Structures are given as C-alpha cells and as structure tokens.
C-alpha cells in the first residue's frame, strides 16, 4: 500500500471520528438538564401487578426499560392497546409482548373513533373529544379490564398532551384517569398510582420542538389545542441502563413505519449500538398521579 493511500485512509478515518464525536456531542446536548428523585415506590409495592394502557402498541416503548426491569423483579404485567387496520401489526403486538415477558396482552378491536377522517394525528380541543371518540364504549371497556386484572400500578402516556400531541394518546390516558377518579373510594379498588411517561422540559424543547423536521410541529400545536404548557413535569426518574439492550431490541422489532415514528421521539436511536445510545439516554421519567381524596388508595 502506497504512502499516499495510507495518508488518505488516515485522513478519512480522522474525519469520520470527528463527525461521529460531533454528532454524539449533539445527542448529548438533547439529554435532560434536570434531575428528579429516583423512584422508590415501585420497589415497595407488595402486590406486584401492573397494567400498560396505550392507544397504540408502540407507545409503550416510552417506558419499556422500566417495564423490563419490573418483569425481571417478578412483576405480573399486562398490556392493553387498540387494534390496527393492519392485521400483521396486530400479530406483531402479541409477539413483542412475549419478548418483554408480559403475562397477558389485550388488543381491543373496538371503534374508539367516530370520526376516522384523514390526519387523525392532528391535535384538536378536548371539548370536541365526545364528538370524535366513542367515549362511553372505551371507558367501559377499560373499566371492565382494570376491574378484572386488579393492577396496583397503571402505566400510560400523559393525559395533557399525550407525549407529543397525538389526540388518541390524550384521549386514552384521560379515560384511565377518569376511571381512577370515579372509583378511588370504592371498596376493593386496586390502583395505587398511575405512572405517566413524560419528558423533562429541556428534553421536550430540544427533541420535540427544536429537532422537529416536520412542517407541522405537533408538540406546539398540542400546546395550543389542549391549552397546556406541554407534558406535565416528572415526579421521578428510573435508570434503565441495565435493560437498555432489551429496550433497543424491542424498539427495533416494530414495523419500519413505527420505527420511523419512534425515531422522532428518540432521535438517532438506530444509528448507534445500545451501549452508546442509552449511555446518554439512560433514564425514563414519570409523572406519578396519586389519589386526591384523603383515605382512598388512588
């Protein structure tokens, strides 16, 4: 090999190292600047039973590291989501649940929307939800499942902006909170707390606002349409690095379309091995919703 070829190879290698380093520093800048208390409550729960409630099955990736950790600790965890038009994706839902070690999965093939017009992902005022969603049908279906499973903890997205603004997310999470509020004083009510996956404000700003490449910024539109400042502030954080490899495998198991959507919330996750990416994004954050009525369990 001539000296010229060696010089070119060294120059190319040096350029690649510089570019990768610069990009990793860019990713590092998206990391949360805030810190929150480490969650201690989940380790104290005696009845280790949880239910994941999401509008779409891929939404659960937001807290997959925490779920994998709980499964490893012997928790009995189920998931309920709503059926898609694509039956292949519905079948994928069942297989992915097995890889996570979930006990049961429920795919509710219910028409939760009255209005199935185009652009169903665009935010619109909560006041219009009864006109668009089959509120009673979904509420009673979720209520029956929660009553049957008797979970101590429910995991969902937040009920303010639904992560990044999708109205389905907001609607389903609001049904969970409505059910808990309506039943919290009922004897035998099992739910102790609801853990809502959220971003700290700095991550929401850097990832969902500044890093957005879409002509329509759903997060900003959600803030306007839902009359909120964005995702609720986290109450706790969970270090998920010990389960990062499994979380990355879980994220990569979704369809190409879903992986593209996941990449909007976890930018460039597919560019790096798990031990690099999740060394940076090694925490999951939760708003913890508790009982507001003295003496009740929720």
PDB file of C-alpha atoms in Angstrom:
ATOM      1  CA  UNK A   1       0.000   0.000   0.000  1.00  0.00           C
ATOM      2  CA  UNK A   2       1.465   3.327  -1.051  1.00  0.00           C
ATOM      3  CA  UNK A   3       2.061   6.136   1.385  1.00  0.00           C
ATOM      4  CA  UNK A   4      -0.491   8.246  -0.457  1.00  0.00           C
ATOM      5  CA  UNK A   5      -3.231   5.647   0.080  1.00  0.00           C
ATOM      6  CA  UNK A   6      -2.271   5.377   3.740  1.00  0.00           C
ATOM      7  CA  UNK A   7      -2.473   9.158   4.149  1.00  0.00           C
ATOM      8  CA  UNK A   8      -5.911   9.224   2.513  1.00  0.00           C
ATOM      9  CA  UNK A   9      -7.135   6.372   4.699  1.00  0.00           C
ATOM     10  CA  UNK A  10      -5.880   8.097   7.844  1.00  0.00           C
ATOM     11  CA  UNK A  11      -7.497  11.369   6.769  1.00  0.00           C
ATOM     12  CA  UNK A  12     -10.825   9.656   6.081  1.00  0.00           C
ATOM     13  CA  UNK A  13     -10.698   7.796   9.408  1.00  0.00           C
ATOM     14  CA  UNK A  14      -9.897  11.049  11.198  1.00  0.00           C
ATOM     15  CA  UNK A  15     -12.815  12.806   9.525  1.00  0.00           C
ATOM     16  CA  UNK A  16     -15.194  10.005  10.474  1.00  0.00           C
ATOM     17  CA  UNK A  17     -14.037  10.137  14.102  1.00  0.00           C
ATOM     18  CA  UNK A  18     -14.538  13.908  14.177  1.00  0.00           C
ATOM     19  CA  UNK A  19     -18.022  13.646  12.645  1.00  0.00           C
ATOM     20  CA  UNK A  20     -19.140  10.853  14.996  1.00  0.00           C
ATOM     21  CA  UNK A  21     -17.747  12.691  18.009  1.00  0.00           C
ATOM     22  CA  UNK A  22     -19.522  15.883  16.963  1.00  0.00           C
ATOM     23  CA  UNK A  23     -22.784  14.022  16.489  1.00  0.00           C
ATOM     24  CA  UNK A  24     -22.504  12.308  19.862  1.00  0.00           C
ATOM     25  CA  UNK A  25     -21.945  15.708  21.452  1.00  0.00           C
ATOM     26  CA  UNK A  26     -25.075  16.887  19.647  1.00  0.00           C
ATOM     27  CA  UNK A  27     -27.002  13.926  21.084  1.00  0.00           C
ATOM     28  CA  UNK A  28     -25.547  14.659  24.498  1.00  0.00           C
ATOM     29  CA  UNK A  29     -26.996  18.172  24.226  1.00  0.00           C
ATOM     30  CA  UNK A  30     -30.501  16.645  23.958  1.00  0.00           C
ATOM     31  CA  UNK A  31     -30.110  14.885  27.281  1.00  0.00           C
ATOM     32  CA  UNK A  32     -32.197  16.249  30.141  1.00  0.00           C
ATOM     33  CA  UNK A  33     -30.534  19.037  32.074  1.00  0.00           C
ATOM     34  CA  UNK A  34     -32.895  18.457  35.007  1.00  0.00           C
ATOM     35  CA  UNK A  35     -32.662  15.716  37.609  1.00  0.00           C
ATOM     36  CA  UNK A  36     -35.509  14.216  39.604  1.00  0.00           C
ATOM     37  CA  UNK A  37     -35.753  11.870  42.583  1.00  0.00           C
ATOM     38  CA  UNK A  38     -35.096   8.229  41.835  1.00  0.00           C
ATOM     39  CA  UNK A  39     -38.314   6.239  42.058  1.00  0.00           C
ATOM     40  CA  UNK A  40     -38.520   4.268  45.292  1.00  0.00           C
ATOM     41  CA  UNK A  41     -42.215   3.456  45.433  1.00  0.00           C
ATOM     42  CA  UNK A  42     -42.290   0.611  42.898  1.00  0.00           C
ATOM     43  CA  UNK A  43     -39.836  -1.413  44.972  1.00  0.00           C
ATOM     44  CA  UNK A  44     -42.204  -1.213  47.958  1.00  0.00           C
ATOM     45  CA  UNK A  45     -45.355  -2.459  46.210  1.00  0.00           C
ATOM     46  CA  UNK A  46     -46.396  -5.796  47.689  1.00  0.00           C
ATOM     47  CA  UNK A  47     -48.929  -6.756  45.025  1.00  0.00           C
ATOM     48  CA  UNK A  48     -46.581  -6.666  42.021  1.00  0.00           C
ATOM     49  CA  UNK A  49     -49.175  -6.342  39.323  1.00  0.00           C
ATOM     50  CA  UNK A  50     -49.278  -3.635  36.640  1.00  0.00           C
ATOM     51  CA  UNK A  51     -51.239  -2.778  33.521  1.00  0.00           C
ATOM     52  CA  UNK A  52     -49.980  -0.844  30.493  1.00  0.00           C
ATOM     53  CA  UNK A  53     -52.720   1.175  28.790  1.00  0.00           C
ATOM     54  CA  UNK A  54     -51.893   2.823  25.460  1.00  0.00           C
ATOM     55  CA  UNK A  55     -53.808   3.822  22.375  1.00  0.00           C
ATOM     56  CA  UNK A  56     -51.204   2.241  20.076  1.00  0.00           C
ATOM     57  CA  UNK A  57     -48.950  -0.665  20.974  1.00  0.00           C
ATOM     58  CA  UNK A  58     -45.724   1.134  20.030  1.00  0.00           C
ATOM     59  CA  UNK A  59     -46.496   3.923  22.532  1.00  0.00           C
ATOM     60  CA  UNK A  60     -45.321   1.584  25.288  1.00  0.00           C
ATOM     61  CA  UNK A  61     -41.709   1.850  24.130  1.00  0.00           C
ATOM     62  CA  UNK A  62     -41.565   5.104  26.141  1.00  0.00           C
ATOM     63  CA  UNK A  63     -41.322   3.153  29.389  1.00  0.00           C
ATOM     64  CA  UNK A  64     -40.087  -0.208  28.092  1.00  0.00           C
ATOM     65  CA  UNK A  65     -36.896  -0.104  30.176  1.00  0.00           C
ATOM     66  CA  UNK A  66     -38.869   0.310  33.401  1.00  0.00           C
ATOM     67  CA  UNK A  67     -41.263  -2.482  32.405  1.00  0.00           C
ATOM     68  CA  UNK A  68     -38.406  -4.848  31.566  1.00  0.00           C
ATOM     69  CA  UNK A  69     -36.898  -4.134  34.961  1.00  0.00           C
ATOM     70  CA  UNK A  70     -40.165  -4.868  36.750  1.00  0.00           C
ATOM     71  CA  UNK A  71     -40.629  -8.122  34.833  1.00  0.00           C
ATOM     72  CA  UNK A  72     -37.128  -9.155  35.912  1.00  0.00           C
ATOM     73  CA  UNK A  73     -38.202  -8.482  39.509  1.00  0.00           C
ATOM     74  CA  UNK A  74     -41.149 -10.853  39.199  1.00  0.00           C
ATOM     75  CA  UNK A  75     -43.959  -8.433  38.382  1.00  0.00           C
ATOM     76  CA  UNK A  76     -47.096  -9.663  36.626  1.00  0.00           C
ATOM     77  CA  UNK A  77     -47.600  -7.121  33.840  1.00  0.00           C
ATOM     78  CA  UNK A  78     -50.323  -6.964  31.195  1.00  0.00           C
ATOM     79  CA  UNK A  79     -50.847  -4.575  28.301  1.00  0.00           C
ATOM     80  CA  UNK A  80     -53.978  -3.345  26.573  1.00  0.00           C
ATOM     81  CA  UNK A  81     -53.980  -1.461  23.309  1.00  0.00           C
ATOM     82  CA  UNK A  82     -56.348  -0.948  20.415  1.00  0.00           C
ATOM     83  CA  UNK A  83     -56.397  -2.884  17.170  1.00  0.00           C
ATOM     84  CA  UNK A  84     -54.976  -1.501  13.954  1.00  0.00           C
ATOM     85  CA  UNK A  85     -56.275  -1.878  10.432  1.00  0.00           C
ATOM     86  CA  UNK A  86     -53.063  -3.768   9.580  1.00  0.00           C
ATOM     87  CA  UNK A  87     -53.524  -7.307  10.920  1.00  0.00           C
ATOM     88  CA  UNK A  88     -49.807  -8.024  10.554  1.00  0.00           C
ATOM     89  CA  UNK A  89     -49.083  -5.244  13.061  1.00  0.00           C
ATOM     90  CA  UNK A  90     -51.720  -6.670  15.380  1.00  0.00           C
ATOM     91  CA  UNK A  91     -49.935 -10.023  15.349  1.00  0.00           C
ATOM     92  CA  UNK A  92     -46.632  -8.252  15.956  1.00  0.00           C
ATOM     93  CA  UNK A  93     -48.183  -6.756  19.091  1.00  0.00           C
ATOM     94  CA  UNK A  94     -48.650 -10.225  20.561  1.00  0.00           C
ATOM     95  CA  UNK A  95     -45.168 -11.442  19.670  1.00  0.00           C
ATOM     96  CA  UNK A  96     -43.465  -8.334  21.068  1.00  0.00           C
ATOM     97  CA  UNK A  97     -45.338  -8.732  24.337  1.00  0.00           C
ATOM     98  CA  UNK A  98     -43.849 -12.209  24.680  1.00  0.00           C
ATOM     99  CA  UNK A  99     -40.323 -10.899  24.152  1.00  0.00           C
ATOM    100  CA  UNK A 100     -40.915  -8.441  27.005  1.00  0.00           C
ATOM    101  CA  UNK A 101     -42.146 -11.172  29.306  1.00  0.00           C
ATOM    102  CA  UNK A 102     -45.634  -9.733  29.721  1.00  0.00           C
ATOM    103  CA  UNK A 103     -48.219 -12.028  31.292  1.00  0.00           C
ATOM    104  CA  UNK A 104     -51.210 -11.017  29.172  1.00  0.00           C
ATOM    105  CA  UNK A 105     -51.920  -8.750  26.226  1.00  0.00           C
ATOM    106  CA  UNK A 106     -55.290  -7.480  25.118  1.00  0.00           C
ATOM    107  CA  UNK A 107     -55.971  -5.998  21.723  1.00  0.00           C
ATOM    108  CA  UNK A 108     -59.322  -4.248  21.876  1.00  0.00           C
ATOM    109  CA  UNK A 109     -60.754  -4.214  18.390  1.00  0.00           C
ATOM    110  CA  UNK A 110     -63.250  -1.510  19.194  1.00  0.00           C
ATOM    111  CA  UNK A 111     -64.159   1.541  17.104  1.00  0.00           C
ATOM    112  CA  UNK A 112     -62.825   4.106  19.523  1.00  0.00           C
ATOM    113  CA  UNK A 113     -63.196   6.869  16.929  1.00  0.00           C
ATOM    114  CA  UNK A 114     -66.449   8.063  15.418  1.00  0.00           C
ATOM    115  CA  UNK A 115     -64.507  10.295  13.072  1.00  0.00           C
ATOM    116  CA  UNK A 116     -61.866   8.417  11.060  1.00  0.00           C
ATOM    117  CA  UNK A 117     -61.138  11.185   8.599  1.00  0.00           C
ATOM    118  CA  UNK A 118     -57.609  11.879   7.411  1.00  0.00           C
ATOM    119  CA  UNK A 119     -54.961  13.475   9.595  1.00  0.00           C
ATOM    120  CA  UNK A 120     -56.279  11.778  12.723  1.00  0.00           C
ATOM    121  CA  UNK A 121     -52.961  12.524  14.457  1.00  0.00           C
ATOM    122  CA  UNK A 122     -53.549  16.274  14.489  1.00  0.00           C
ATOM    123  CA  UNK A 123     -54.428  17.773  17.896  1.00  0.00           C
ATOM    124  CA  UNK A 124     -57.844  19.327  18.438  1.00  0.00           C
ATOM    125  CA  UNK A 125     -59.591  20.754  21.517  1.00  0.00           C
ATOM    126  CA  UNK A 126     -60.527  18.354  24.294  1.00  0.00           C
ATOM    127  CA  UNK A 127     -64.036  19.830  24.212  1.00  0.00           C
ATOM    128  CA  UNK A 128     -64.507  18.061  20.859  1.00  0.00           C
ATOM    129  CA  UNK A 129     -63.463  14.629  22.145  1.00  0.00           C
ATOM    130  CA  UNK A 130     -67.071  13.422  22.700  1.00  0.00           C
ATOM    131  CA  UNK A 131     -67.833  14.277  19.065  1.00  0.00           C
ATOM    132  CA  UNK A 132     -64.841  12.348  17.746  1.00  0.00           C
ATOM    133  CA  UNK A 133     -64.342   9.448  20.158  1.00  0.00           C
ATOM    134  CA  UNK A 134     -66.700   6.762  21.413  1.00  0.00           C
ATOM    135  CA  UNK A 135     -66.099   7.837  24.996  1.00  0.00           C
ATOM    136  CA  UNK A 136     -68.568   5.564  26.803  1.00  0.00           C
ATOM    137  CA  UNK A 137     -67.601   2.466  24.807  1.00  0.00           C
ATOM    138  CA  UNK A 138     -63.900   2.854  25.538  1.00  0.00           C
ATOM    139  CA  UNK A 139     -64.357   3.932  29.144  1.00  0.00           C
ATOM    140  CA  UNK A 140     -66.460   0.869  29.992  1.00  0.00           C
ATOM    141  CA  UNK A 141     -64.123  -1.497  28.113  1.00  0.00           C
ATOM    142  CA  UNK A 142     -61.113  -0.205  30.043  1.00  0.00           C
ATOM    143  CA  UNK A 143     -63.060  -0.211  33.316  1.00  0.00           C
ATOM    144  CA  UNK A 144     -64.028  -3.858  32.855  1.00  0.00           C
ATOM    145  CA  UNK A 145     -60.435  -4.848  32.119  1.00  0.00           C
ATOM    146  CA  UNK A 146     -58.995  -2.930  35.076  1.00  0.00           C
ATOM    147  CA  UNK A 147     -61.632  -4.392  37.383  1.00  0.00           C
ATOM    148  CA  UNK A 148     -60.780  -7.866  36.123  1.00  0.00           C
ATOM    149  CA  UNK A 149     -56.975  -7.589  36.322  1.00  0.00           C
ATOM    150  CA  UNK A 150     -56.818  -5.591  39.570  1.00  0.00           C
ATOM    151  CA  UNK A 151     -53.453  -3.892  38.904  1.00  0.00           C
ATOM    152  CA  UNK A 152     -51.639  -1.956  41.602  1.00  0.00           C
ATOM    153  CA  UNK A 153     -49.972   0.328  39.039  1.00  0.00           C
ATOM    154  CA  UNK A 154     -51.088   1.580  35.631  1.00  0.00           C
ATOM    155  CA  UNK A 155     -48.563   2.818  33.077  1.00  0.00           C
ATOM    156  CA  UNK A 156     -49.708   5.205  30.342  1.00  0.00           C
ATOM    157  CA  UNK A 157     -48.739   8.344  28.472  1.00  0.00           C
ATOM    158  CA  UNK A 158     -49.667  11.689  29.987  1.00  0.00           C
ATOM    159  CA  UNK A 159     -53.222  12.989  29.718  1.00  0.00           C
ATOM    160  CA  UNK A 160     -52.246  16.605  28.987  1.00  0.00           C
ATOM    161  CA  UNK A 161     -50.550  16.406  25.579  1.00  0.00           C
ATOM    162  CA  UNK A 162     -50.156  12.660  25.108  1.00  0.00           C
ATOM    163  CA  UNK A 163     -46.394  12.732  24.736  1.00  0.00           C
ATOM    164  CA  UNK A 164     -46.098  14.796  21.590  1.00  0.00           C
ATOM    165  CA  UNK A 165     -49.650  15.862  20.785  1.00  0.00           C
ATOM    166  CA  UNK A 166     -51.491  12.877  19.290  1.00  0.00           C
ATOM    167  CA  UNK A 167     -55.187  13.145  20.323  1.00  0.00           C
ATOM    168  CA  UNK A 168     -55.571   9.356  20.634  1.00  0.00           C
ATOM    169  CA  UNK A 169     -52.885   9.373  23.314  1.00  0.00           C
ATOM    170  CA  UNK A 170     -54.584  12.155  25.248  1.00  0.00           C
ATOM    171  CA  UNK A 171     -57.998  10.521  24.973  1.00  0.00           C
ATOM    172  CA  UNK A 172     -56.945   7.075  26.201  1.00  0.00           C
ATOM    173  CA  UNK A 173     -54.875   8.484  29.066  1.00  0.00           C
ATOM    174  CA  UNK A 174     -57.807  10.669  30.123  1.00  0.00           C
ATOM    175  CA  UNK A 175     -60.032   7.586  30.300  1.00  0.00           C
ATOM    176  CA  UNK A 176     -57.561   5.965  32.692  1.00  0.00           C
ATOM    177  CA  UNK A 177     -57.558   8.997  34.978  1.00  0.00           C
ATOM    178  CA  UNK A 178     -61.341   9.342  34.749  1.00  0.00           C
ATOM    179  CA  UNK A 179     -61.801   5.698  35.742  1.00  0.00           C
ATOM    180  CA  UNK A 180     -59.455   6.049  38.730  1.00  0.00           C
ATOM    181  CA  UNK A 181     -61.074   9.273  39.875  1.00  0.00           C
ATOM    182  CA  UNK A 182     -64.537   7.742  39.618  1.00  0.00           C
ATOM    183  CA  UNK A 183     -63.602   4.606  41.540  1.00  0.00           C
ATOM    184  CA  UNK A 184     -60.914   5.640  44.004  1.00  0.00           C
ATOM    185  CA  UNK A 185     -63.204   5.444  47.033  1.00  0.00           C
ATOM    186  CA  UNK A 186     -64.848   2.176  46.014  1.00  0.00           C
ATOM    187  CA  UNK A 187     -64.021  -0.740  48.343  1.00  0.00           C
ATOM    188  CA  UNK A 188     -61.512  -3.086  46.757  1.00  0.00           C
ATOM    189  CA  UNK A 189     -60.248  -0.550  44.209  1.00  0.00           C
ATOM    190  CA  UNK A 190     -56.749  -1.809  43.399  1.00  0.00           C
ATOM    191  CA  UNK A 191     -54.920   1.030  41.624  1.00  0.00           C
ATOM    192  CA  UNK A 192     -52.453   2.780  43.891  1.00  0.00           C
ATOM    193  CA  UNK A 193     -50.769   5.056  41.366  1.00  0.00           C
ATOM    194  CA  UNK A 194     -50.651   5.868  37.659  1.00  0.00           C
ATOM    195  CA  UNK A 195     -47.202   6.317  36.130  1.00  0.00           C
ATOM    196  CA  UNK A 196     -47.342   8.590  33.075  1.00  0.00           C
ATOM    197  CA  UNK A 197     -44.279   8.631  30.829  1.00  0.00           C
ATOM    198  CA  UNK A 198     -43.064  12.196  30.252  1.00  0.00           C
ATOM    199  CA  UNK A 199     -40.011  14.186  29.195  1.00  0.00           C
ATOM    200  CA  UNK A 200     -38.364  16.816  31.367  1.00  0.00           C
ATOM    201  CA  UNK A 201     -38.924  20.307  29.888  1.00  0.00           C
ATOM    202  CA  UNK A 202     -35.406  20.531  28.445  1.00  0.00           C
ATOM    203  CA  UNK A 203     -35.807  17.258  26.518  1.00  0.00           C
ATOM    204  CA  UNK A 204     -39.250  18.237  25.243  1.00  0.00           C
ATOM    205  CA  UNK A 205     -37.861  21.541  23.969  1.00  0.00           C
ATOM    206  CA  UNK A 206     -34.722  20.069  22.393  1.00  0.00           C
ATOM    207  CA  UNK A 207     -36.289  16.951  20.857  1.00  0.00           C
ATOM    208  CA  UNK A 208     -39.932  17.755  20.168  1.00  0.00           C
ATOM    209  CA  UNK A 209     -39.574  21.430  19.269  1.00  0.00           C
ATOM    210  CA  UNK A 210     -36.075  22.264  18.032  1.00  0.00           C
ATOM    211  CA  UNK A 211     -35.285  18.884  16.465  1.00  0.00           C
ATOM    212  CA  UNK A 212     -38.594  18.599  14.631  1.00  0.00           C
ATOM    213  CA  UNK A 213     -38.215  18.485  10.851  1.00  0.00           C
ATOM    214  CA  UNK A 214     -41.950  18.400  10.093  1.00  0.00           C
ATOM    215  CA  UNK A 215     -43.777  21.349   8.566  1.00  0.00           C
ATOM    216  CA  UNK A 216     -46.329  20.926  11.364  1.00  0.00           C
ATOM    217  CA  UNK A 217     -44.921  20.825  14.878  1.00  0.00           C
ATOM    218  CA  UNK A 218     -47.386  18.590  16.715  1.00  0.00           C
ATOM    219  CA  UNK A 219     -45.998  19.493  20.125  1.00  0.00           C
ATOM    220  CA  UNK A 220     -46.544  23.210  19.632  1.00  0.00           C
ATOM    221  CA  UNK A 221     -49.950  22.556  18.088  1.00  0.00           C
ATOM    222  CA  UNK A 222     -50.815  20.324  21.056  1.00  0.00           C
ATOM    223  CA  UNK A 223     -49.872  23.082  23.495  1.00  0.00           C
ATOM    224  CA  UNK A 224     -52.289  25.395  21.709  1.00  0.00           C
ATOM    225  CA  UNK A 225     -55.151  22.966  21.149  1.00  0.00           C
ATOM    226  CA  UNK A 226     -55.040  21.348  24.602  1.00  0.00           C
ATOM    227  CA  UNK A 227     -54.363  24.648  26.390  1.00  0.00           C
ATOM    228  CA  UNK A 228     -51.345  23.272  28.229  1.00  0.00           C
ATOM    229  CA  UNK A 229     -47.673  24.129  28.611  1.00  0.00           C
ATOM    230  CA  UNK A 230     -46.697  20.688  27.330  1.00  0.00           C
ATOM    231  CA  UNK A 231     -46.014  17.452  29.137  1.00  0.00           C
ATOM    232  CA  UNK A 232     -46.523  17.551  32.918  1.00  0.00           C
ATOM    233  CA  UNK A 233     -43.339  17.791  34.961  1.00  0.00           C
ATOM    234  CA  UNK A 234     -41.786  14.481  36.019  1.00  0.00           C
ATOM    235  CA  UNK A 235     -42.004  13.428  39.642  1.00  0.00           C
ATOM    236  CA  UNK A 236     -39.450  10.625  39.441  1.00  0.00           C
ATOM    237  CA  UNK A 237     -36.830   9.110  37.189  1.00  0.00           C
ATOM    238  CA  UNK A 238     -35.807   5.487  36.638  1.00  0.00           C
ATOM    239  CA  UNK A 239     -32.340   4.446  35.461  1.00  0.00           C
ATOM    240  CA  UNK A 240     -32.936   1.822  32.774  1.00  0.00           C
ATOM    241  CA  UNK A 241     -29.388   1.211  31.513  1.00  0.00           C
ATOM    242  CA  UNK A 242     -29.360  -2.347  32.860  1.00  0.00           C
ATOM    243  CA  UNK A 243     -32.199  -3.139  30.435  1.00  0.00           C
ATOM    244  CA  UNK A 244     -31.060  -0.919  27.573  1.00  0.00           C
ATOM    245  CA  UNK A 245     -30.083  -3.774  25.277  1.00  0.00           C
ATOM    246  CA  UNK A 246     -33.527  -5.355  25.583  1.00  0.00           C
ATOM    247  CA  UNK A 247     -35.200  -1.982  25.101  1.00  0.00           C
ATOM    248  CA  UNK A 248     -33.235  -1.389  21.903  1.00  0.00           C
ATOM    249  CA  UNK A 249     -34.223  -4.846  20.630  1.00  0.00           C
ATOM    250  CA  UNK A 250     -37.844  -4.089  21.454  1.00  0.00           C
ATOM    251  CA  UNK A 251     -37.722  -0.763  19.592  1.00  0.00           C
ATOM    252  CA  UNK A 252     -36.118  -2.400  16.563  1.00  0.00           C
ATOM    253  CA  UNK A 253     -38.817  -5.093  16.430  1.00  0.00           C
ATOM    254  CA  UNK A 254     -41.569  -2.742  15.292  1.00  0.00           C
ATOM    255  CA  UNK A 255     -42.536  -2.170  11.678  1.00  0.00           C
ATOM    256  CA  UNK A 256     -40.456   0.282   9.580  1.00  0.00           C
ATOM    257  CA  UNK A 257     -43.265   2.865   9.823  1.00  0.00           C
ATOM    258  CA  UNK A 258     -43.425   2.581  13.605  1.00  0.00           C
ATOM    259  CA  UNK A 259     -39.636   2.689  13.917  1.00  0.00           C
ATOM    260  CA  UNK A 260     -39.651   5.920  11.950  1.00  0.00           C
ATOM    261  CA  UNK A 261     -42.154   7.397  14.415  1.00  0.00           C
ATOM    262  CA  UNK A 262     -40.126   6.134  17.369  1.00  0.00           C
ATOM    263  CA  UNK A 263     -37.102   7.860  15.874  1.00  0.00           C
ATOM    264  CA  UNK A 264     -38.899  11.199  16.090  1.00  0.00           C
ATOM    265  CA  UNK A 265     -39.130  10.835  19.873  1.00  0.00           C
ATOM    266  CA  UNK A 266     -35.807   9.026  20.343  1.00  0.00           C
ATOM    267  CA  UNK A 267     -33.737  10.668  17.613  1.00  0.00           C
ATOM    268  CA  UNK A 268     -30.936   8.620  16.008  1.00  0.00           C
ATOM    269  CA  UNK A 269     -31.526   5.643  18.318  1.00  0.00           C
ATOM    270  CA  UNK A 270     -30.975   3.358  15.319  1.00  0.00           C
ATOM    271  CA  UNK A 271     -27.592   4.907  14.476  1.00  0.00           C
ATOM    272  CA  UNK A 272     -25.737   3.614  17.498  1.00  0.00           C
ATOM    273  CA  UNK A 273     -25.375   0.390  19.481  1.00  0.00           C
ATOM    274  CA  UNK A 274     -27.461   0.223  22.638  1.00  0.00           C
ATOM    275  CA  UNK A 275     -24.474   0.671  24.955  1.00  0.00           C
ATOM    276  CA  UNK A 276     -23.636   4.009  23.305  1.00  0.00           C
ATOM    277  CA  UNK A 277     -27.121   5.469  22.827  1.00  0.00           C
ATOM    278  CA  UNK A 278     -28.505   4.507  26.214  1.00  0.00           C
ATOM    279  CA  UNK A 279     -25.378   5.637  27.995  1.00  0.00           C
ATOM    280  CA  UNK A 280     -26.702   9.082  27.087  1.00  0.00           C
ATOM    281  CA  UNK A 281     -30.456   8.458  27.377  1.00  0.00           C
ATOM    282  CA  UNK A 282     -30.289   6.136  30.362  1.00  0.00           C
ATOM    283  CA  UNK A 283     -33.358   7.334  32.230  1.00  0.00           C
ATOM    284  CA  UNK A 284     -37.125   7.195  31.881  1.00  0.00           C
ATOM    285  CA  UNK A 285     -39.197   9.890  33.546  1.00  0.00           C
ATOM    286  CA  UNK A 286     -42.670   9.693  35.044  1.00  0.00           C
ATOM    287  CA  UNK A 287     -45.362  11.928  36.351  1.00  0.00           C
ATOM    288  CA  UNK A 288     -46.933   9.959  39.203  1.00  0.00           C
ATOM    289  CA  UNK A 289     -50.663  10.542  39.625  1.00  0.00           C
ATOM    290  CA  UNK A 290     -51.946   9.749  43.094  1.00  0.00           C
ATOM    291  CA  UNK A 291     -55.205   9.823  44.973  1.00  0.00           C
ATOM    292  CA  UNK A 292     -56.604  13.248  45.725  1.00  0.00           C
ATOM    293  CA  UNK A 293     -59.225  12.025  48.198  1.00  0.00           C
ATOM    294  CA  UNK A 294     -58.000  11.503  51.803  1.00  0.00           C
ATOM    295  CA  UNK A 295     -58.245   7.890  52.877  1.00  0.00           C
ATOM    296  CA  UNK A 296     -58.583   6.435  49.372  1.00  0.00           C
ATOM    297  CA  UNK A 297     -55.963   4.303  47.641  1.00  0.00           C
ATOM    298  CA  UNK A 298     -55.565   6.301  44.436  1.00  0.00           C
TER     299      UNK A 298
END
